[in-house]
């Protein structure tokens, strides 16, 4: 069974930069996995940040960017703000019509 | 205005079959590239992708749950259904439907989600 792994938690200071990663148990992540990133605050529906590796969803500030970093997908947040404090999930297409969400990263801004 | 809305029982007993409906509005399931996904999230836990149905009726399932899941659609009613057999308390979760119309992982519209509790 394919597992998509993210850092469990991350802390960043206001104004700081953080890079979250999304790895695949079966090998390297590539653009063919169409990595996308979602932000979720408690009790809310997930919000799309990035899709297809590096395309920002409508209304998402350019502080958020997506890339492939080595053998993982990556979400970079620059100039962290208090309201970036959320859970972040990646999702990868793993083939045969199946997608898999990552384990999620809880980001704290302090 | 594009909306999706989940409906179904809020409480299900162990071993029963859970059936949920996703009613689509503001777009057609038969549109080019349209796919509807089911996702769930147990309380305090990560999102889990469950299944997908495409406009041409192709169906795909999570590897870990495929023996228990069935997804189907009624295009005339613009509805998508998810059945999960032999439910257990670990299936307690908020169940979401969401659509992709372009990139397969770009879930651009989500339903509000529906909490389903499995308990006797």
Short mmCIF file of N, CA, C and O in Angstrom, two decimals, chain B residues 3-119:
data_model
loop_
_atom_site.label_atom_id
_atom_site.label_comp_id
_atom_site.label_asym_id
_atom_site.label_seq_id
_atom_site.Cartn_x
_atom_site.Cartn_y
_atom_site.Cartn_z
N UNK B 3 -21.89 24.01 -6.34
CA UNK B 3 -21.96 23.48 -4.99
C UNK B 3 -22.05 21.96 -5.03
O UNK B 3 -22.53 21.38 -6.01
N UNK B 4 -21.58 21.35 -3.96
CA UNK B 4 -21.76 19.93 -3.73
C UNK B 4 -22.29 19.78 -2.30
O UNK B 4 -21.87 20.53 -1.41
N UNK B 5 -23.17 18.83 -2.09
CA UNK B 5 -23.72 18.65 -0.76
C UNK B 5 -23.90 17.17 -0.45
O UNK B 5 -24.57 16.45 -1.20
N UNK B 6 -23.32 16.76 0.66
CA UNK B 6 -23.43 15.38 1.11
C UNK B 6 -24.69 15.20 1.95
O UNK B 6 -25.07 16.10 2.71
N UNK B 7 -25.30 14.04 1.83
CA UNK B 7 -26.45 13.73 2.67
C UNK B 7 -26.46 12.22 2.94
O UNK B 7 -25.85 11.44 2.19
N UNK B 8 -27.14 11.86 4.03
CA UNK B 8 -27.21 10.46 4.42
C UNK B 8 -27.41 10.36 5.92
O UNK B 8 -27.64 11.36 6.60
N UNK B 9 -27.31 9.16 6.45
CA UNK B 9 -27.53 8.98 7.89
C UNK B 9 -26.37 9.52 8.70
O UNK B 9 -25.20 9.34 8.35
N UNK B 10 -26.67 10.15 9.80
CA UNK B 10 -25.63 10.65 10.69
C UNK B 10 -25.14 9.57 11.65
O UNK B 10 -24.04 9.69 12.19
N UNK B 11 -25.96 8.55 11.84
CA UNK B 11 -25.61 7.48 12.76
C UNK B 11 -25.90 6.14 12.10
O UNK B 11 -26.98 5.92 11.55
N UNK B 12 -24.92 5.27 12.16
CA UNK B 12 -25.04 3.94 11.56
C UNK B 12 -24.53 2.92 12.57
O UNK B 12 -23.57 3.19 13.30
N UNK B 13 -25.17 1.78 12.60
CA UNK B 13 -24.75 0.73 13.54
C UNK B 13 -23.64 -0.13 12.93
O UNK B 13 -23.57 -0.32 11.70
N UNK B 14 -22.77 -0.65 13.76
CA UNK B 14 -21.71 -1.55 13.26
C UNK B 14 -22.31 -2.71 12.46
O UNK B 14 -23.38 -3.21 12.78
N UNK B 15 -21.60 -3.09 11.44
CA UNK B 15 -21.92 -4.14 10.45
C UNK B 15 -22.91 -3.68 9.39
O UNK B 15 -23.05 -4.36 8.37
N UNK B 16 -23.55 -2.54 9.56
CA UNK B 16 -24.48 -2.06 8.54
C UNK B 16 -23.73 -1.48 7.35
O UNK B 16 -22.50 -1.30 7.38
N UNK B 17 -24.49 -1.17 6.30
CA UNK B 17 -23.94 -0.50 5.13
C UNK B 17 -24.30 0.97 5.16
O UNK B 17 -25.47 1.32 5.34
N UNK B 18 -23.29 1.80 5.01
CA UNK B 18 -23.48 3.25 4.94
C UNK B 18 -23.61 3.65 3.48
O UNK B 18 -22.77 3.28 2.66
N UNK B 19 -24.66 4.42 3.19
CA UNK B 19 -24.81 4.96 1.84
C UNK B 19 -24.96 6.47 1.92
O UNK B 19 -25.83 6.98 2.63
N UNK B 20 -24.09 7.17 1.22
CA UNK B 20 -24.10 8.63 1.18
C UNK B 20 -24.41 9.11 -0.22
O UNK B 20 -24.06 8.47 -1.21
N UNK B 21 -25.04 10.28 -0.29
CA UNK B 21 -25.37 10.92 -1.57
C UNK B 21 -24.66 12.25 -1.65
O UNK B 21 -24.60 13.00 -0.66
N UNK B 22 -24.10 12.54 -2.81
CA UNK B 22 -23.52 13.85 -3.09
C UNK B 22 -24.35 14.48 -4.21
O UNK B 22 -24.38 13.96 -5.33
N UNK B 23 -25.03 15.57 -3.89
CA UNK B 23 -25.86 16.25 -4.88
C UNK B 23 -25.10 17.44 -5.43
O UNK B 23 -24.62 18.30 -4.68
N UNK B 24 -24.98 17.47 -6.75
CA UNK B 24 -24.20 18.48 -7.44
C UNK B 24 -25.12 19.57 -7.97
O UNK B 24 -26.22 19.29 -8.44
N UNK B 25 -24.62 20.80 -7.93
CA UNK B 25 -25.39 21.92 -8.44
C UNK B 25 -24.45 22.90 -9.13
O UNK B 25 -23.31 23.09 -8.70
N UNK B 26 -24.94 23.52 -10.20
CA UNK B 26 -24.14 24.53 -10.89
C UNK B 26 -23.18 23.98 -11.92
O UNK B 26 -22.46 24.74 -12.57
N UNK B 27 -23.17 22.68 -12.09
CA UNK B 27 -22.36 22.04 -13.12
C UNK B 27 -22.93 20.66 -13.37
O UNK B 27 -23.71 20.13 -12.56
N UNK B 28 -22.51 20.07 -14.48
CA UNK B 28 -23.02 18.76 -14.82
C UNK B 28 -21.95 17.69 -14.68
O UNK B 28 -20.79 17.89 -15.07
N UNK B 29 -22.35 16.58 -14.15
CA UNK B 29 -21.45 15.44 -14.01
C UNK B 29 -20.98 14.94 -15.38
O UNK B 29 -19.94 14.29 -15.50
N UNK B 30 -21.72 15.28 -16.41
CA UNK B 30 -21.38 14.80 -17.75
C UNK B 30 -20.45 15.76 -18.49
O UNK B 30 -20.13 15.53 -19.67
N UNK B 31 -20.01 16.80 -17.83
CA UNK B 31 -19.09 17.76 -18.46
C UNK B 31 -17.74 17.12 -18.70
O UNK B 31 -17.32 16.22 -17.97
N UNK B 32 -17.03 17.63 -19.70
CA UNK B 32 -15.70 17.11 -20.03
C UNK B 32 -14.78 17.15 -18.82
O UNK B 32 -14.68 18.17 -18.13
N UNK B 33 -14.10 16.03 -18.58
CA UNK B 33 -13.08 15.98 -17.54
C UNK B 33 -13.60 15.90 -16.12
O UNK B 33 -12.83 15.91 -15.17
N UNK B 34 -14.91 15.82 -15.97
CA UNK B 34 -15.48 15.88 -14.62
C UNK B 34 -15.26 14.57 -13.87
O UNK B 34 -15.50 13.47 -14.42
N UNK B 35 -14.80 14.70 -12.65
CA UNK B 35 -14.62 13.55 -11.76
C UNK B 35 -15.11 13.95 -10.37
O UNK B 35 -14.87 15.06 -9.93
N UNK B 36 -15.78 13.06 -9.70
CA UNK B 36 -16.22 13.30 -8.34
C UNK B 36 -15.49 12.32 -7.41
O UNK B 36 -15.46 11.11 -7.68
N UNK B 37 -14.92 12.88 -6.35
CA UNK B 37 -14.15 12.10 -5.39
C UNK B 37 -14.88 12.05 -4.06
O UNK B 37 -15.59 12.99 -3.70
N UNK B 38 -14.63 10.99 -3.34
CA UNK B 38 -15.07 10.88 -1.94
C UNK B 38 -13.82 10.83 -1.06
O UNK B 38 -12.86 10.10 -1.35
N UNK B 39 -13.88 11.61 0.01
CA UNK B 39 -12.77 11.75 0.94
C UNK B 39 -13.36 11.69 2.34
O UNK B 39 -14.50 12.14 2.55
N UNK B 40 -12.63 11.18 3.30
CA UNK B 40 -13.12 11.22 4.68
C UNK B 40 -12.02 11.66 5.62
O UNK B 40 -10.83 11.63 5.27
N UNK B 41 -12.44 12.06 6.82
CA UNK B 41 -11.50 12.51 7.84
C UNK B 41 -12.04 12.14 9.21
O UNK B 41 -12.96 12.79 9.71
N UNK B 42 -11.48 11.12 9.82
CA UNK B 42 -11.88 10.80 11.21
C UNK B 42 -11.52 11.97 12.12
O UNK B 42 -10.59 12.74 11.82
N UNK B 43 -12.23 12.12 13.21
CA UNK B 43 -11.97 13.24 14.12
C UNK B 43 -10.49 13.30 14.53
O UNK B 43 -9.94 12.30 15.03
N UNK B 44 -9.87 14.44 14.32
CA UNK B 44 -8.49 14.63 14.73
C UNK B 44 -7.45 13.91 13.89
O UNK B 44 -6.28 13.87 14.25
N UNK B 45 -7.88 13.35 12.76
CA UNK B 45 -6.96 12.56 11.94
C UNK B 45 -6.86 13.15 10.53
O UNK B 45 -7.59 14.07 10.18
N UNK B 46 -5.93 12.61 9.72
CA UNK B 46 -5.73 13.19 8.39
C UNK B 46 -6.86 12.86 7.41
O UNK B 46 -7.69 11.98 7.64
N UNK B 47 -6.84 13.58 6.32
CA UNK B 47 -7.73 13.29 5.20
C UNK B 47 -7.36 11.94 4.59
O UNK B 47 -6.19 11.56 4.55
N UNK B 48 -8.38 11.25 4.09
CA UNK B 48 -8.16 9.97 3.43
C UNK B 48 -8.97 9.93 2.14
O UNK B 48 -10.19 10.09 2.17
N UNK B 49 -8.32 9.74 1.02
CA UNK B 49 -9.00 9.61 -0.27
C UNK B 49 -9.63 8.24 -0.35
O UNK B 49 -8.97 7.22 -0.06
N UNK B 50 -10.90 8.18 -0.74
CA UNK B 50 -11.63 6.92 -0.75
C UNK B 50 -11.90 6.39 -2.16
O UNK B 50 -11.68 5.20 -2.43
N UNK B 51 -12.45 7.23 -3.01
CA UNK B 51 -12.91 6.73 -4.30
C UNK B 51 -13.15 7.87 -5.26
O UNK B 51 -13.21 9.05 -4.87
N UNK B 52 -13.32 7.50 -6.53
CA UNK B 52 -13.56 8.48 -7.58
C UNK B 52 -14.44 7.85 -8.64
O UNK B 52 -14.30 6.66 -8.95
N UNK B 53 -15.34 8.66 -9.22
CA UNK B 53 -16.11 8.24 -10.37
C UNK B 53 -16.01 9.32 -11.43
O UNK B 53 -16.10 10.52 -11.12
N UNK B 54 -15.79 8.91 -12.66
CA UNK B 54 -15.61 9.84 -13.76
C UNK B 54 -16.89 9.97 -14.58
O UNK B 54 -17.80 9.13 -14.48
N UNK B 55 -16.91 10.94 -15.45
CA UNK B 55 -18.10 11.20 -16.26
C UNK B 55 -18.45 10.01 -17.14
O UNK B 55 -19.62 9.76 -17.42
N UNK B 56 -17.43 9.25 -17.53
CA UNK B 56 -17.68 8.08 -18.38
C UNK B 56 -17.95 6.82 -17.57
O UNK B 56 -17.96 5.72 -18.11
N UNK B 57 -18.15 6.99 -16.25
CA UNK B 57 -18.51 5.92 -15.33
C UNK B 57 -17.34 5.04 -14.92
O UNK B 57 -17.53 3.99 -14.31
N UNK B 58 -16.11 5.43 -15.26
CA UNK B 58 -14.96 4.73 -14.70
C UNK B 58 -14.93 4.96 -13.19
O UNK B 58 -15.22 6.06 -12.73
N UNK B 59 -14.55 3.92 -12.45
CA UNK B 59 -14.57 3.99 -10.99
C UNK B 59 -13.23 3.52 -10.45
O UNK B 59 -12.64 2.56 -10.98
N UNK B 60 -12.78 4.17 -9.39
CA UNK B 60 -11.48 3.86 -8.80
C UNK B 60 -11.61 3.92 -7.29
O UNK B 60 -12.36 4.76 -6.76
N UNK B 61 -10.88 3.05 -6.59
CA UNK B 61 -11.03 2.92 -5.15
C UNK B 61 -9.69 2.89 -4.43
O UNK B 61 -8.68 2.41 -4.96
N UNK B 62 -9.72 3.39 -3.19
CA UNK B 62 -8.59 3.24 -2.30
C UNK B 62 -8.22 1.77 -2.19
O UNK B 62 -9.10 0.91 -2.00
N UNK B 63 -6.92 1.47 -2.26
CA UNK B 63 -6.46 0.09 -2.19
C UNK B 63 -6.92 -0.58 -0.90
O UNK B 63 -7.33 -1.74 -0.89
N UNK B 64 -6.85 0.16 0.20
CA UNK B 64 -7.14 -0.45 1.51
C UNK B 64 -8.63 -0.69 1.74
O UNK B 64 -8.99 -1.50 2.59
N UNK B 65 -9.49 0.01 1.01
CA UNK B 65 -10.92 -0.10 1.27
C UNK B 65 -11.72 -0.63 0.08
O UNK B 65 -12.96 -0.70 0.15
N UNK B 66 -11.05 -1.01 -0.99
CA UNK B 66 -11.78 -1.31 -2.22
C UNK B 66 -12.76 -2.45 -2.11
O UNK B 66 -13.75 -2.50 -2.85
N UNK B 67 -12.51 -3.38 -1.17
CA UNK B 67 -13.45 -4.50 -1.04
C UNK B 67 -14.76 -4.07 -0.38
O UNK B 67 -15.75 -4.80 -0.42
N UNK B 68 -14.78 -2.90 0.24
CA UNK B 68 -15.96 -2.46 0.99
C UNK B 68 -16.67 -1.27 0.35
O UNK B 68 -17.76 -0.90 0.78
N UNK B 69 -16.06 -0.67 -0.65
CA UNK B 69 -16.59 0.57 -1.24
C UNK B 69 -17.24 0.32 -2.59
O UNK B 69 -16.75 -0.50 -3.38
N UNK B 70 -18.32 1.07 -2.83
CA UNK B 70 -18.92 1.12 -4.16
C UNK B 70 -19.31 2.56 -4.43
O UNK B 70 -19.97 3.20 -3.61
N UNK B 71 -18.89 3.07 -5.57
CA UNK B 71 -19.30 4.41 -5.99
C UNK B 71 -20.14 4.28 -7.25
O UNK B 71 -19.89 3.42 -8.10
N UNK B 72 -21.17 5.11 -7.33
CA UNK B 72 -22.06 5.08 -8.49
C UNK B 72 -22.62 6.47 -8.71
O UNK B 72 -22.39 7.38 -7.91
N UNK B 73 -23.36 6.64 -9.82
CA UNK B 73 -23.91 7.97 -10.11
C UNK B 73 -25.24 7.85 -10.81
O UNK B 73 -25.56 6.82 -11.43
N UNK B 74 -26.01 8.92 -10.69
CA UNK B 74 -27.24 9.09 -11.46
C UNK B 74 -27.11 10.43 -12.15
O UNK B 74 -27.36 11.49 -11.56
N UNK B 75 -26.66 10.39 -13.39
CA UNK B 75 -26.38 11.63 -14.12
C UNK B 75 -27.64 12.46 -14.30
O UNK B 75 -27.59 13.69 -14.25
N UNK B 76 -28.77 11.82 -14.48
CA UNK B 76 -30.03 12.56 -14.69
C UNK B 76 -30.41 13.39 -13.47
O UNK B 76 -31.03 14.44 -13.59
N UNK B 77 -30.01 12.91 -12.29
CA UNK B 77 -30.30 13.64 -11.05
C UNK B 77 -29.08 14.43 -10.57
O UNK B 77 -29.16 15.09 -9.53
N UNK B 78 -27.99 14.34 -11.29
CA UNK B 78 -26.73 14.99 -10.91
C UNK B 78 -26.32 14.60 -9.49
O UNK B 78 -25.99 15.46 -8.65
N UNK B 79 -26.36 13.31 -9.23
CA UNK B 79 -26.02 12.80 -7.91
C UNK B 79 -24.97 11.68 -8.03
O UNK B 79 -24.95 10.92 -9.00
N UNK B 80 -24.13 11.61 -7.01
CA UNK B 80 -23.14 10.56 -6.89
C UNK B 80 -23.34 9.89 -5.54
O UNK B 80 -23.69 10.56 -4.55
N UNK B 81 -23.13 8.58 -5.49
CA UNK B 81 -23.39 7.81 -4.29
C UNK B 81 -22.13 7.07 -3.85
O UNK B 81 -21.31 6.68 -4.68
N UNK B 82 -22.02 6.89 -2.55
CA UNK B 82 -20.93 6.08 -2.00
C UNK B 82 -21.53 5.10 -1.01
O UNK B 82 -22.28 5.50 -0.12
N UNK B 83 -21.20 3.84 -1.17
CA UNK B 83 -21.61 2.82 -0.20
C UNK B 83 -20.37 2.22 0.45
O UNK B 83 -19.39 1.92 -0.24
N UNK B 84 -20.45 2.05 1.75
CA UNK B 84 -19.38 1.44 2.53
C UNK B 84 -20.02 0.32 3.35
O UNK B 84 -20.88 0.58 4.20
N UNK B 85 -19.62 -0.90 3.08
CA UNK B 85 -20.24 -2.04 3.75
C UNK B 85 -19.56 -2.37 5.07
O UNK B 85 -18.42 -1.96 5.33
N UNK B 86 -20.28 -3.10 5.91
CA UNK B 86 -19.73 -3.65 7.15
C UNK B 86 -18.99 -2.60 7.97
O UNK B 86 -17.82 -2.76 8.33
N UNK B 87 -19.67 -1.50 8.27
CA UNK B 87 -19.01 -0.39 8.96
C UNK B 87 -18.63 -0.77 10.38
O UNK B 87 -19.24 -1.65 11.01
N UNK B 88 -17.64 -0.06 10.88
CA UNK B 88 -17.05 -0.28 12.20
C UNK B 88 -16.86 1.10 12.83
O UNK B 88 -16.80 2.10 12.12
N UNK B 89 -16.77 1.18 14.16
CA UNK B 89 -16.53 2.51 14.76
C UNK B 89 -15.34 3.26 14.17
O UNK B 89 -15.34 4.50 14.18
N UNK B 90 -14.35 2.57 13.64
CA UNK B 90 -13.21 3.29 13.03
C UNK B 90 -13.59 4.01 11.75
O UNK B 90 -12.82 4.82 11.23
N UNK B 91 -14.78 3.72 11.23
CA UNK B 91 -15.27 4.42 10.04
C UNK B 91 -15.96 5.73 10.40
O UNK B 91 -16.42 6.46 9.50
N UNK B 92 -16.05 6.04 11.67
CA UNK B 92 -16.60 7.33 12.09
C UNK B 92 -15.71 8.45 11.55
O UNK B 92 -14.50 8.47 11.78
N UNK B 93 -16.33 9.36 10.81
CA UNK B 93 -15.55 10.39 10.13
C UNK B 93 -16.48 11.43 9.52
O UNK B 93 -17.68 11.20 9.39
N UNK B 94 -15.90 12.56 9.13
CA UNK B 94 -16.58 13.49 8.26
C UNK B 94 -16.30 13.04 6.83
O UNK B 94 -15.13 12.87 6.45
N UNK B 95 -17.36 12.83 6.09
CA UNK B 95 -17.25 12.37 4.70
C UNK B 95 -17.51 13.56 3.77
O UNK B 95 -18.51 14.27 3.93
N UNK B 96 -16.59 13.75 2.84
CA UNK B 96 -16.69 14.84 1.87
C UNK B 96 -16.80 14.27 0.46
O UNK B 96 -16.17 13.26 0.14
N UNK B 97 -17.55 14.98 -0.37
CA UNK B 97 -17.40 14.77 -1.81
C UNK B 97 -16.77 16.04 -2.38
O UNK B 97 -16.93 17.14 -1.83
N UNK B 98 -16.02 15.88 -3.44
CA UNK B 98 -15.33 17.01 -4.06
C UNK B 98 -15.17 16.70 -5.54
O UNK B 98 -15.21 15.54 -5.96
N UNK B 99 -14.97 17.75 -6.32
CA UNK B 99 -14.83 17.52 -7.76
C UNK B 99 -13.45 17.92 -8.26
O UNK B 99 -12.77 18.78 -7.67
N UNK B 100 -13.02 17.25 -9.33
CA UNK B 100 -11.91 17.74 -10.13
C UNK B 100 -12.41 17.87 -11.56
O UNK B 100 -13.15 17.01 -12.03
N UNK B 101 -12.03 18.96 -12.19
CA UNK B 101 -12.46 19.19 -13.57
C UNK B 101 -11.27 19.29 -14.51
O UNK B 101 -11.43 19.23 -15.73
N UNK B 102 -10.09 19.45 -13.93
CA UNK B 102 -8.87 19.55 -14.74
C UNK B 102 -7.83 18.60 -14.17
O UNK B 102 -7.95 17.40 -14.30
N UNK B 103 -6.82 19.13 -13.50
CA UNK B 103 -5.80 18.29 -12.87
C UNK B 103 -6.45 17.33 -11.87
O UNK B 103 -7.26 17.76 -11.04
N UNK B 104 -6.08 16.07 -11.94
CA UNK B 104 -6.79 15.04 -11.18
C UNK B 104 -6.69 15.22 -9.67
O UNK B 104 -7.53 14.72 -8.92
N UNK B 105 -5.69 15.94 -9.20
CA UNK B 105 -5.57 16.17 -7.75
C UNK B 105 -6.05 17.56 -7.34
O UNK B 105 -5.94 17.93 -6.17
N UNK B 106 -6.57 18.32 -8.30
CA UNK B 106 -7.05 19.67 -8.00
C UNK B 106 -8.52 19.60 -7.65
O UNK B 106 -9.40 19.71 -8.51
N UNK B 107 -8.79 19.44 -6.36
CA UNK B 107 -10.15 19.35 -5.86
C UNK B 107 -10.64 20.78 -5.67
O UNK B 107 -10.43 21.38 -4.61
N UNK B 108 -11.27 21.33 -6.71
CA UNK B 108 -11.53 22.77 -6.69
C UNK B 108 -12.79 23.15 -5.93
O UNK B 108 -12.91 24.28 -5.47
N UNK B 109 -13.73 22.24 -5.81
CA UNK B 109 -14.92 22.49 -5.01
C UNK B 109 -15.20 21.27 -4.13
O UNK B 109 -15.12 20.14 -4.61
N UNK B 110 -15.52 21.57 -2.88
CA UNK B 110 -15.80 20.53 -1.90
C UNK B 110 -17.22 20.73 -1.35
O UNK B 110 -17.71 21.84 -1.25
N UNK B 111 -17.83 19.62 -0.93
CA UNK B 111 -19.02 19.74 -0.13
C UNK B 111 -18.64 20.19 1.27
O UNK B 111 -17.47 20.25 1.64
N UNK B 112 -19.64 20.52 2.05
CA UNK B 112 -19.40 20.99 3.41
C UNK B 112 -18.96 19.87 4.33
O UNK B 112 -18.45 20.11 5.43
N UNK B 113 -19.16 18.64 3.90
CA UNK B 113 -18.80 17.49 4.73
C UNK B 113 -19.96 17.07 5.61
O UNK B 113 -20.82 17.88 6.00
N UNK B 114 -19.98 15.78 5.92
CA UNK B 114 -21.05 15.24 6.76
C UNK B 114 -20.43 14.26 7.76
O UNK B 114 -19.76 13.30 7.36
N UNK B 115 -20.67 14.53 9.02
CA UNK B 115 -20.15 13.64 10.07
C UNK B 115 -21.04 12.41 10.18
O UNK B 115 -22.25 12.53 10.39
N UNK B 116 -20.43 11.27 10.03
CA UNK B 116 -21.12 10.00 10.20
C UNK B 116 -20.50 9.27 11.38
O UNK B 116 -19.28 9.08 11.43
N UNK B 117 -21.33 8.90 12.32
CA UNK B 117 -20.87 8.20 13.51
C UNK B 117 -21.32 6.74 13.43
O UNK B 117 -22.50 6.47 13.13
N UNK B 118 -20.40 5.83 13.68
CA UNK B 118 -20.73 4.41 13.72
C UNK B 118 -20.73 3.98 15.18
O UNK B 118 -19.69 4.00 15.86
N UNK B 119 -21.90 3.63 15.66
CA UNK B 119 -22.03 3.25 17.06
C UNK B 119 -23.30 2.43 17.24
O UNK B 119 -24.29 2.65 16.55
#
